[in-house]
PDB file of C-alpha atoms in Angstrom:
ATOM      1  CA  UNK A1054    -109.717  24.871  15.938  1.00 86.00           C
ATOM      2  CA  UNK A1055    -107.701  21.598  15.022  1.00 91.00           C
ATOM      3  CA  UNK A1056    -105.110  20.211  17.374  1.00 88.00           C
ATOM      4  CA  UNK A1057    -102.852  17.889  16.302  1.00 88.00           C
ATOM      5  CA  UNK A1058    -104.962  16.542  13.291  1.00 90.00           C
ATOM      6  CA  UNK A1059    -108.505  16.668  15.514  1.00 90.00           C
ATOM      7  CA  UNK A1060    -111.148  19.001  15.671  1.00 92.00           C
ATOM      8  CA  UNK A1061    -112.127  20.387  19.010  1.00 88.00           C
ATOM      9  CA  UNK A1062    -115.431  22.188  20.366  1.00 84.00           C
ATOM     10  CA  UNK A1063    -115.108  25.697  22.000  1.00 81.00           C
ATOM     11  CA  UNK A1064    -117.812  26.569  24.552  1.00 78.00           C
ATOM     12  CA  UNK A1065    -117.300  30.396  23.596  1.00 80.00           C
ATOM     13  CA  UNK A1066    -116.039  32.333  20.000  1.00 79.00           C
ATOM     14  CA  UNK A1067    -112.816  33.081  19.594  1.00 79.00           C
ATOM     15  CA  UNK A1068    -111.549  36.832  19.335  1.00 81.00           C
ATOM     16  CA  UNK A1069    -110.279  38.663  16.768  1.00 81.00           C
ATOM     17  CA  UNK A1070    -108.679  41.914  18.101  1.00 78.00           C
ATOM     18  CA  UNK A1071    -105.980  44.062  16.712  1.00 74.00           C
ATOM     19  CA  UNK A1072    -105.233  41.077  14.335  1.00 80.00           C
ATOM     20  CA  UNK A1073    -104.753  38.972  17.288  1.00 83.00           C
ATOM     21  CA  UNK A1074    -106.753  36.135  18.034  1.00 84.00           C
ATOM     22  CA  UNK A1075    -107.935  34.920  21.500  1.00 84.00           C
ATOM     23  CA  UNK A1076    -109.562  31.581  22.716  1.00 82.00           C
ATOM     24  CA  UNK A1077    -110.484  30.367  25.867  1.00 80.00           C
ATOM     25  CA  UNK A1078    -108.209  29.121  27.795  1.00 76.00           C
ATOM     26  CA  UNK A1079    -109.971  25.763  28.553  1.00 76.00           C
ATOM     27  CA  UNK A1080    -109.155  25.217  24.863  1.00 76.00           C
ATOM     28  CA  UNK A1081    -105.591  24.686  26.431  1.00 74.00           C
ATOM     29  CA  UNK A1082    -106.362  21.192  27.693  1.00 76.00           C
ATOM     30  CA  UNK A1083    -106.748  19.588  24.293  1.00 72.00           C
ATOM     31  CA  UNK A1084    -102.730  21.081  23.561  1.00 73.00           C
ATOM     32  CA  UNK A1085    -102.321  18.759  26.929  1.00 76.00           C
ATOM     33  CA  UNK A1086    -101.669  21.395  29.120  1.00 79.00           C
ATOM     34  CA  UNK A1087    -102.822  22.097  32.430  1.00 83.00           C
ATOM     35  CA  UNK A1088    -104.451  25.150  33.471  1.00 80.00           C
ATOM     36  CA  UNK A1089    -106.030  26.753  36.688  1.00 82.00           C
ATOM     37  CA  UNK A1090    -107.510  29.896  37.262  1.00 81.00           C
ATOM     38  CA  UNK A1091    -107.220  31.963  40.746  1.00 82.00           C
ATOM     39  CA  UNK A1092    -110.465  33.891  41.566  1.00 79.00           C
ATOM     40  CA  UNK A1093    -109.299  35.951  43.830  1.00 82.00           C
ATOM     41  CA  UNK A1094    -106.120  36.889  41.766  1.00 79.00           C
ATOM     42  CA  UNK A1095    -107.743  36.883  38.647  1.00 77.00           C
ATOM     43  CA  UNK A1096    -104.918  35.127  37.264  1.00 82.00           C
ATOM     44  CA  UNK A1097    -104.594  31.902  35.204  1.00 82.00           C
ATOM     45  CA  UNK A1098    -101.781  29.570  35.556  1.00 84.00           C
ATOM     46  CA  UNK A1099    -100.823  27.350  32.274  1.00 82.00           C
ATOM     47  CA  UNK A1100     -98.060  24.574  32.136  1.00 83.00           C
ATOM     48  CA  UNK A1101     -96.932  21.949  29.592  1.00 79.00           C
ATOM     49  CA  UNK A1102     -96.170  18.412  30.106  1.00 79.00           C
ATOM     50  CA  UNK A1103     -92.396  19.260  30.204  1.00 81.00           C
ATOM     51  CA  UNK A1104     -93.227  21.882  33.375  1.00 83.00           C
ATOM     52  CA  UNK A1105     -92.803  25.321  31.844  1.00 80.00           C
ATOM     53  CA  UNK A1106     -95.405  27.258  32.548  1.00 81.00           C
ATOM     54  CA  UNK A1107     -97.073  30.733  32.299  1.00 80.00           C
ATOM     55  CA  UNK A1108     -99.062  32.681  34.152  1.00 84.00           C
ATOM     56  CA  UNK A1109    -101.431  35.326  32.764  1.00 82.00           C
ATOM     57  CA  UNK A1110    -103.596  37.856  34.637  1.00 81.00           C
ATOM     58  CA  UNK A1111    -106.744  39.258  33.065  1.00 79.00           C
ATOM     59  CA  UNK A1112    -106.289  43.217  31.244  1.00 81.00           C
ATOM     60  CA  UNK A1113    -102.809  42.837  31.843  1.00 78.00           C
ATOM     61  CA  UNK A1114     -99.564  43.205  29.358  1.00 76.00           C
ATOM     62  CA  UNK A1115     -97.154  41.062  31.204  1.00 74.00           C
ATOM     63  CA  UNK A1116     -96.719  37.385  32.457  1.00 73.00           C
ATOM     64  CA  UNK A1117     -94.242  35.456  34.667  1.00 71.00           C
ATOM     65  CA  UNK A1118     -90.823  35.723  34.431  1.00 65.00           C
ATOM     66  CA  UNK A1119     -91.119  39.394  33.071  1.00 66.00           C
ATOM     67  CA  UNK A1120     -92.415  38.057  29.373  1.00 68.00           C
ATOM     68  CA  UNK A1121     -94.593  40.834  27.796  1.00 73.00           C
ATOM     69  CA  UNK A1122     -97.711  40.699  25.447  1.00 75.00           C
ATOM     70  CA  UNK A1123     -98.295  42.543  22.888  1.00 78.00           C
ATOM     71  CA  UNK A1124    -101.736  42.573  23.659  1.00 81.00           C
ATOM     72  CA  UNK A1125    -103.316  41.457  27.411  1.00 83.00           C
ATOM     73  CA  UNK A1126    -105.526  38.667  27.979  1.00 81.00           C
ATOM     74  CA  UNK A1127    -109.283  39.032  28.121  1.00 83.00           C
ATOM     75  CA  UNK A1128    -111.940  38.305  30.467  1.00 80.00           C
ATOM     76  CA  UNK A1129    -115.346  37.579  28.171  1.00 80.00           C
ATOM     77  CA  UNK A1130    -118.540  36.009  29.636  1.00 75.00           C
ATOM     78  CA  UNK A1131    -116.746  34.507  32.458  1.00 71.00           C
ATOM     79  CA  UNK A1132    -114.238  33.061  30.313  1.00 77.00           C
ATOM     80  CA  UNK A1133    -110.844  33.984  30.284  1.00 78.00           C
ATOM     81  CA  UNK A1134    -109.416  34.281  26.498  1.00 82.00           C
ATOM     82  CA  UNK A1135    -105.709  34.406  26.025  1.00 80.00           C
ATOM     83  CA  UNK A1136    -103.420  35.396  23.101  1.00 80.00           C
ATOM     84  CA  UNK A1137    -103.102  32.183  21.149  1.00 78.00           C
ATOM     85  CA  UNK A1138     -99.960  32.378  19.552  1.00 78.00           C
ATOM     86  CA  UNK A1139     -97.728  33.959  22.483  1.00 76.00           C
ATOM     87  CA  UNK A1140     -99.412  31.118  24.811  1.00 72.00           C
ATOM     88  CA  UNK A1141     -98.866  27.951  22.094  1.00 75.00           C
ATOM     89  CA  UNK A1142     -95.311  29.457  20.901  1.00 74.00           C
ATOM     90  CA  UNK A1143     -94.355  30.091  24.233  1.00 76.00           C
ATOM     91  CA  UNK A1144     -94.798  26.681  25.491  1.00 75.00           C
ATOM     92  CA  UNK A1145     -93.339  25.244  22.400  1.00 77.00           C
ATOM     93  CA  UNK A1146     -96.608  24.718  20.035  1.00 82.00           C
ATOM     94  CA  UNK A1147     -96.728  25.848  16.049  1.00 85.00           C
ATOM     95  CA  UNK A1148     -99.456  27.566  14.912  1.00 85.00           C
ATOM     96  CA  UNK A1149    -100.890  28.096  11.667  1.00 86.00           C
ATOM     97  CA  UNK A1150    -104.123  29.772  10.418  1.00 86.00           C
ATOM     98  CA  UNK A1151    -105.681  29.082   7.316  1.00 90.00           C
ATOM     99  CA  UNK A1152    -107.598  32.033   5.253  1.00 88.00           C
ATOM    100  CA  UNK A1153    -109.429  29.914   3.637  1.00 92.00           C
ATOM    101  CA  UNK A1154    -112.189  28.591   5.780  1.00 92.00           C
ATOM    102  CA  UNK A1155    -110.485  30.585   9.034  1.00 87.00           C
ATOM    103  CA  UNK A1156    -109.320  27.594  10.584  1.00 88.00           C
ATOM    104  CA  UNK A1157    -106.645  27.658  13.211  1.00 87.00           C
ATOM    105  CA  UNK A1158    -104.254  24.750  13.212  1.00 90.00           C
ATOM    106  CA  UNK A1159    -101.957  23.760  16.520  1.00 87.00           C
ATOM    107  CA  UNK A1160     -99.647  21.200  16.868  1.00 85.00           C
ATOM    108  CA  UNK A1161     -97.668  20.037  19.233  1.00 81.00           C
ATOM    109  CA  UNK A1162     -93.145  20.123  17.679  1.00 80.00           C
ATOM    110  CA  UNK A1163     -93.541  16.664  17.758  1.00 81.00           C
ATOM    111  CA  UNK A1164     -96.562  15.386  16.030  1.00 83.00           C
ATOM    112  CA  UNK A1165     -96.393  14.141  12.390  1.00 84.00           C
ATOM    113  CA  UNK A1166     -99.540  13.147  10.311  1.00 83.00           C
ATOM    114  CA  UNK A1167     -99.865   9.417   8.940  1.00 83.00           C
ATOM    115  CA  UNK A1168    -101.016   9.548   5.270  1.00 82.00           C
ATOM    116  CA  UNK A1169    -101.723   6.446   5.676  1.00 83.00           C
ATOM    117  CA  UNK A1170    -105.403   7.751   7.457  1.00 84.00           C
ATOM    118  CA  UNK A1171    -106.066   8.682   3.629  1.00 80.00           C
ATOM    119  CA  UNK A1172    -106.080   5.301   2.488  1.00 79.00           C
ATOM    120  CA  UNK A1173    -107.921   3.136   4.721  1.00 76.00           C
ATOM    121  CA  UNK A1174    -110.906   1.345   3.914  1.00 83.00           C
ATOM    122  CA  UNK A1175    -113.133   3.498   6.127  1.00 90.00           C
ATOM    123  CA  UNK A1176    -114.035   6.268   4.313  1.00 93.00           C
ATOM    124  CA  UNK A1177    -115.307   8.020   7.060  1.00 95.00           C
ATOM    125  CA  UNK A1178    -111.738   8.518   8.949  1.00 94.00           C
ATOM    126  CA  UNK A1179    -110.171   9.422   5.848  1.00 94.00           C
ATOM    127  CA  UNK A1180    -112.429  11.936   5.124  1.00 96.00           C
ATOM    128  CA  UNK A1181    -112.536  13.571   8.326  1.00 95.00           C
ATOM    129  CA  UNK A1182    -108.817  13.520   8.652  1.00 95.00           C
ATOM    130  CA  UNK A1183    -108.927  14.910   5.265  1.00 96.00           C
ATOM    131  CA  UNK A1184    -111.162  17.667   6.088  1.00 97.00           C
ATOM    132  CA  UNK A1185    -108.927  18.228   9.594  1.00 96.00           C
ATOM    133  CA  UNK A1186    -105.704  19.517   7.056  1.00 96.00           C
ATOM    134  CA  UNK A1187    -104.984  22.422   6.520  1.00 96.00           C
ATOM    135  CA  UNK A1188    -105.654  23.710   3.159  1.00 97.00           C
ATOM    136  CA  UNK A1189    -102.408  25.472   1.425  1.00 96.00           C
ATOM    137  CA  UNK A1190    -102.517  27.803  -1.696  1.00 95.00           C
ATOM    138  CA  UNK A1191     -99.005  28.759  -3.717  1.00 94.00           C
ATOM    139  CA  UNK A1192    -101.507  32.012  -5.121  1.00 94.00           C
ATOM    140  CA  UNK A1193    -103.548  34.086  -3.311  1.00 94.00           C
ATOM    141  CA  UNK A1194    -107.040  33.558  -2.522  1.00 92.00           C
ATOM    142  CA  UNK A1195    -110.505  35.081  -2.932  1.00 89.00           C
ATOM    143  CA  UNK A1196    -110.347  35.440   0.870  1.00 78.00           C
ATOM    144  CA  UNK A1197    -114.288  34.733   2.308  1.00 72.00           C
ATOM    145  CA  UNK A1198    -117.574  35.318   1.028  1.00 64.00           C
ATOM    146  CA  UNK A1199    -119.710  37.677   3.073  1.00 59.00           C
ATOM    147  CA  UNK A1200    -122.644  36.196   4.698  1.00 54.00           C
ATOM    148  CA  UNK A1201    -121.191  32.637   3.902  1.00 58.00           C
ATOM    149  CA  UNK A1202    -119.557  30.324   7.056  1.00 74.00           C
ATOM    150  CA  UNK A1203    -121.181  27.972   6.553  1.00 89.00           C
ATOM    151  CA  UNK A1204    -119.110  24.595   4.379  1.00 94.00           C
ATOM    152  CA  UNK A1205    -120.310  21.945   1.580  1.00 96.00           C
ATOM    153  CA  UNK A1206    -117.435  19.169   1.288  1.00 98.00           C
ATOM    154  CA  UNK A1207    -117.929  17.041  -2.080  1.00 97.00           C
ATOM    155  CA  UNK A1208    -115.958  13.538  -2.498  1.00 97.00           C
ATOM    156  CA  UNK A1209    -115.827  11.606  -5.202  1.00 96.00           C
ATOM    157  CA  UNK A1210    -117.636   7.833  -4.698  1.00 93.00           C
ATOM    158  CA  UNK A1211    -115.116   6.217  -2.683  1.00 92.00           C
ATOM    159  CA  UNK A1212    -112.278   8.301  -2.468  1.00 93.00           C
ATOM    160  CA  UNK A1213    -110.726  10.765   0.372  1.00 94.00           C
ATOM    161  CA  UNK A1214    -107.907  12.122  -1.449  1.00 94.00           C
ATOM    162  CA  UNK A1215    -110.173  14.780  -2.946  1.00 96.00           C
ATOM    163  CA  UNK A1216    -112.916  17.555  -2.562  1.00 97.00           C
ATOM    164  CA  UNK A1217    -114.058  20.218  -3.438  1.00 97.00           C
ATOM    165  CA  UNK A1218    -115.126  23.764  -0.948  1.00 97.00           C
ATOM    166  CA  UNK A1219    -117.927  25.223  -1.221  1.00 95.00           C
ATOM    167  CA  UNK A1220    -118.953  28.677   1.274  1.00 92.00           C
ATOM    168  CA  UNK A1221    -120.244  31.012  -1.532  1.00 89.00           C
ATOM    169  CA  UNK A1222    -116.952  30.128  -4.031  1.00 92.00           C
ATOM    170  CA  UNK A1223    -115.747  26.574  -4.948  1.00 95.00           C
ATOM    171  CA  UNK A1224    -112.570  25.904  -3.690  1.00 96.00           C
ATOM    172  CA  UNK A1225    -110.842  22.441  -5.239  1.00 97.00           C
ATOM    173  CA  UNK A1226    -108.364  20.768  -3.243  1.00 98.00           C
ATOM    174  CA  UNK A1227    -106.002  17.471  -3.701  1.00 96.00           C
ATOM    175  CA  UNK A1228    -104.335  15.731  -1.072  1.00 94.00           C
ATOM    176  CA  UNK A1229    -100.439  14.936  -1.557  1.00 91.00           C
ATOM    177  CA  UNK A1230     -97.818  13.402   0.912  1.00 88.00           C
ATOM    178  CA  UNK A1231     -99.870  14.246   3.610  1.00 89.00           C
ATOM    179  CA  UNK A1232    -100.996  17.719   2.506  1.00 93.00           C
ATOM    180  CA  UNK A1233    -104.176  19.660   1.347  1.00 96.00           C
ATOM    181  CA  UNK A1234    -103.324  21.695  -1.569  1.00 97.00           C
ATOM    182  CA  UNK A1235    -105.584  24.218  -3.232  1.00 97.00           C
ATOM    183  CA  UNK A1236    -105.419  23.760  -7.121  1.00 97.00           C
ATOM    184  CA  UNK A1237    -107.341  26.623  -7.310  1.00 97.00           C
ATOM    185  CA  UNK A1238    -111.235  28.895  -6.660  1.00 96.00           C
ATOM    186  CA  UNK A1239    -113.897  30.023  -8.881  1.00 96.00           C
ATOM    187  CA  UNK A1240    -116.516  32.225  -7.941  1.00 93.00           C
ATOM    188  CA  UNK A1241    -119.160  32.385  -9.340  1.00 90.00           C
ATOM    189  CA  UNK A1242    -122.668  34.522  -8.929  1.00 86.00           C
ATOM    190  CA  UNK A1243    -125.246  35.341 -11.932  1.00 83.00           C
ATOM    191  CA  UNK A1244    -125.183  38.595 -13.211  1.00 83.00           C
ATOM    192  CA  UNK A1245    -121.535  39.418 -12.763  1.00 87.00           C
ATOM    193  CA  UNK A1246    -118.448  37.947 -13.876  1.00 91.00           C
ATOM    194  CA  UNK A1247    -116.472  35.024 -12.857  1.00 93.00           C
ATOM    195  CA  UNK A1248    -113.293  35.031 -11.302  1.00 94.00           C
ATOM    196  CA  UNK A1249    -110.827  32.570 -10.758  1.00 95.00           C
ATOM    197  CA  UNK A1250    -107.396  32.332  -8.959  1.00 96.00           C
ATOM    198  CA  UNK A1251    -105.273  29.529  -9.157  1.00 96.00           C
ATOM    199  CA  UNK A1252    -104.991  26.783 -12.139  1.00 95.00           C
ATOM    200  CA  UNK A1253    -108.394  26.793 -13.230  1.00 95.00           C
ATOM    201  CA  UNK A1254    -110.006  29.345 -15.846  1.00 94.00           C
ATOM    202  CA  UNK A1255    -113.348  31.399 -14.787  1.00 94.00           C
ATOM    203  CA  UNK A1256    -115.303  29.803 -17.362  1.00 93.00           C
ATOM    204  CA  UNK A1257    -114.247  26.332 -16.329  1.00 93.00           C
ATOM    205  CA  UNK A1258    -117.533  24.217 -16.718  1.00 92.00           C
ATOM    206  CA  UNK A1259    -118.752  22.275 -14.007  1.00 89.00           C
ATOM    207  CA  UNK A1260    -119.697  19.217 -15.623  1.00 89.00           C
ATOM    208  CA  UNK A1261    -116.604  18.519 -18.093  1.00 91.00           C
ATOM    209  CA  UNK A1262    -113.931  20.503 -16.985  1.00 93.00           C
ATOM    210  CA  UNK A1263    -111.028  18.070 -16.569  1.00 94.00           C
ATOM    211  CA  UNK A1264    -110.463  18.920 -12.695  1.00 94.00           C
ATOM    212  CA  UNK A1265    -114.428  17.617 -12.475  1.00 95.00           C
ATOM    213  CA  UNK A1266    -113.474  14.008 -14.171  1.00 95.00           C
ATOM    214  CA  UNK A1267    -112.953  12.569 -10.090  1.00 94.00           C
ATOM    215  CA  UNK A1268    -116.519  13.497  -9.664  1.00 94.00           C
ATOM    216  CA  UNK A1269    -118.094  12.172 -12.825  1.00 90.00           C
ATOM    217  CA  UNK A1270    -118.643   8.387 -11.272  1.00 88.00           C
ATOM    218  CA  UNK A1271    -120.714  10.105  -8.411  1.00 92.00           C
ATOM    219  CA  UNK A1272    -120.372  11.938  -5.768  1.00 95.00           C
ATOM    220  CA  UNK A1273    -121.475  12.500  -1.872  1.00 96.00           C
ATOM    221  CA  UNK A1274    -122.379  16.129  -0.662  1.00 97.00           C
ATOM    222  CA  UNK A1275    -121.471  16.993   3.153  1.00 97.00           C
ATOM    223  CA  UNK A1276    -123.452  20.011   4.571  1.00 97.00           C
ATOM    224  CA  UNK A1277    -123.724  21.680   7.685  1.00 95.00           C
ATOM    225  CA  UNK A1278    -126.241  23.683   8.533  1.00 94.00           C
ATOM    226  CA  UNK A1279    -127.013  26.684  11.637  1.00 91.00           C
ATOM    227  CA  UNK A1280    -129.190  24.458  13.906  1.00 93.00           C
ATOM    228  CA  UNK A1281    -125.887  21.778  14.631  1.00 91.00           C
ATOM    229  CA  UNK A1282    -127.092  19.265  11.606  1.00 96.00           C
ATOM    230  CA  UNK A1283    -125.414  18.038   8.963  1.00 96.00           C
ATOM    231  CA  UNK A1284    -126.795  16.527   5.885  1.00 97.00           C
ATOM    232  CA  UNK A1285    -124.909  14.083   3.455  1.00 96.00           C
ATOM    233  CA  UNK A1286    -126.529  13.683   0.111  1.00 96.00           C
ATOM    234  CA  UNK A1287    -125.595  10.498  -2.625  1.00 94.00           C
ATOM    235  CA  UNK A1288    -127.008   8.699  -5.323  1.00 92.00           C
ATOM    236  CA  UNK A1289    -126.916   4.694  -4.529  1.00 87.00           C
ATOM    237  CA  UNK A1290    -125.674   1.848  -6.660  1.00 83.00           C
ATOM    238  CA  UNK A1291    -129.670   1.007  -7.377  1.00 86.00           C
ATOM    239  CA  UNK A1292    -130.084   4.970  -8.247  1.00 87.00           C
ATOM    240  CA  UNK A1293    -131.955   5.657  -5.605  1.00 91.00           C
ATOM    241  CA  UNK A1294    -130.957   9.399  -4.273  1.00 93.00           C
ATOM    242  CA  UNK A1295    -130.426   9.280  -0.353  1.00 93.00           C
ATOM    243  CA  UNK A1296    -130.289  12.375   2.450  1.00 94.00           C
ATOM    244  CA  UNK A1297    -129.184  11.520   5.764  1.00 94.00           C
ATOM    245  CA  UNK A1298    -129.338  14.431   8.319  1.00 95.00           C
ATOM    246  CA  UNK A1299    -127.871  13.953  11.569  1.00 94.00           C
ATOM    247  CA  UNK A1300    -127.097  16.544  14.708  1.00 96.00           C
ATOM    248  CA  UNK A1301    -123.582  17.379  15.372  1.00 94.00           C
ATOM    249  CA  UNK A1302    -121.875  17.799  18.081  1.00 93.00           C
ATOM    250  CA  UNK A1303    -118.388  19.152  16.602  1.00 93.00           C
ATOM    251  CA  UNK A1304    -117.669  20.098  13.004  1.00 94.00           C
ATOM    252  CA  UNK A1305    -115.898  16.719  11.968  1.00 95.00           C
ATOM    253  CA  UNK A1306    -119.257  15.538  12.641  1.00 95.00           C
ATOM    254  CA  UNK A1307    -120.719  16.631   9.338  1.00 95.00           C
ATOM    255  CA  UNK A1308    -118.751  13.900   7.739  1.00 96.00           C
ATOM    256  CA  UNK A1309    -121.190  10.920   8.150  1.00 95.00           C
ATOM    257  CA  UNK A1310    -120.524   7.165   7.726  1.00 92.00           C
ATOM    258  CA  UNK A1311    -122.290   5.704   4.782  1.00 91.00           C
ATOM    259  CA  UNK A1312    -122.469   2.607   3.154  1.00 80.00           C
ATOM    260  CA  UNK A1313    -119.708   1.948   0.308  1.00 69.00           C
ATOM    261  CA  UNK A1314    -119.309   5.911  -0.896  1.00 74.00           C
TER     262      UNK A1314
END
């Protein structure tokens, strides 16, 4: 999950049932709202800054003030999961969720995004806050690869403003006026054929194709791996190719500071 342009940790999966997604509701606090949860009761109080609050009882279809779910909150592992979007729309929150890596985005009515984050000298910001926008498509896309969650970001030496995907298929993305726009995705496997969506052809080469010409300088790979680590591979200015492999603690953490890349 991203709130308001930052990546949070969950201390349990989120819940995909009947096309609606839960989350714990400790998740809540990073939207800045307050939360309690009555043991005896079973029921789980939420409130935003303004006051309005909700309160949701475990297996059940309604909350206060007579407002009904179309699905009741869940009681997993101890953890109470809630509805997202009836919680984060009903105390005022917009919600989006991105296909593409299955990312879900929350922000608050008011918050805006500074572009300017994309353009600082520290690389390492700009790349993370990069990383923390949603990525938008005007086609549709190849939707996941099976056995693939796990994500390879590439950046060009240098630069934030663009990268390309890659969880099984490539998917190239530029950064404009503060958004992350998919120019298009190639997958590609041997023994069958390519396919492409978007403005790039299925037997676009990887080494000259125009879109590529960001990368040609050099580049530095981000990779996260199962066991919480995260490598970052580079070539340096003396040619020397460096890995750096760190543990991670959430998943903007794969994005590593390095020296002038």
């Amino acid at each position: 999950m991203v709130v308001n342009g930052e990546f949070i940790k969950l201390d349990i999966h989120p819940l995909m049932d009947r096309h609606h997604l839960f989350i714990p509701i400790r998740a809540l606090a990073s939207l800045g709202l307050s939360y309690s949860f009555n043991a005896k009761t079973k029921m789980t109080t939420v409130q935003n800054k303004n006051g309005d609050y909700l309160k949701i009882t475990a297996n059940s279809h309604f909350a206060s003030n007579n407002v009904q779910m179309e699905v009741p909150a869940q009681n997993r592992e101890g953890r109470i999961l809630v509805p997202l979007r009836f919680v984060s729309e009903s105390l005022g929150y917009d919600i989006y969720f991105e296909p593409i890596r299955q990312f879900v985005f929350i922000h608050a009515k008011d918050y805006s995004f500074d572009s300017s984050i994309l353009v600082q000298e520290d690389l390492q910001a700009a790349r993370k806050a990069a990383i923390a926008l949603p990525i938008k498509a005007d086609f549709k896309t190849l939707g996941t690869s099976d056995g693939h969650r796990l994500h390879s970001y590439t950046f060009p030496i240098g630069r934030a403003d663009v990268y390309y995907l890659l969880d099984g298929m490539f998917t190239f993305v530029e950064i404009k006026k503060g958004q992350a726009l998919a120019i298009g995705q190639l997958f590609r496997e041997r023994r069958v054929p390519s396919i492409a969506v978007g403005n790039i052809s299925p037997n676009m080469s990887l080494d000259t194709d125009p879109i590529m010409e960001p990368y040609n300088h050099g580049n530095v790979l981000f990779t996260e791996y199962e066991d919480n680590t995260a490598k970052a591979s580079y070539t340096d200015k003396t040619g020397h190719f460096i890995e750096k492999k760190m543990k991670t603690d959430i998943y903007s953490d794969l994005i590593q500071k390095l020296p002038d890349q």
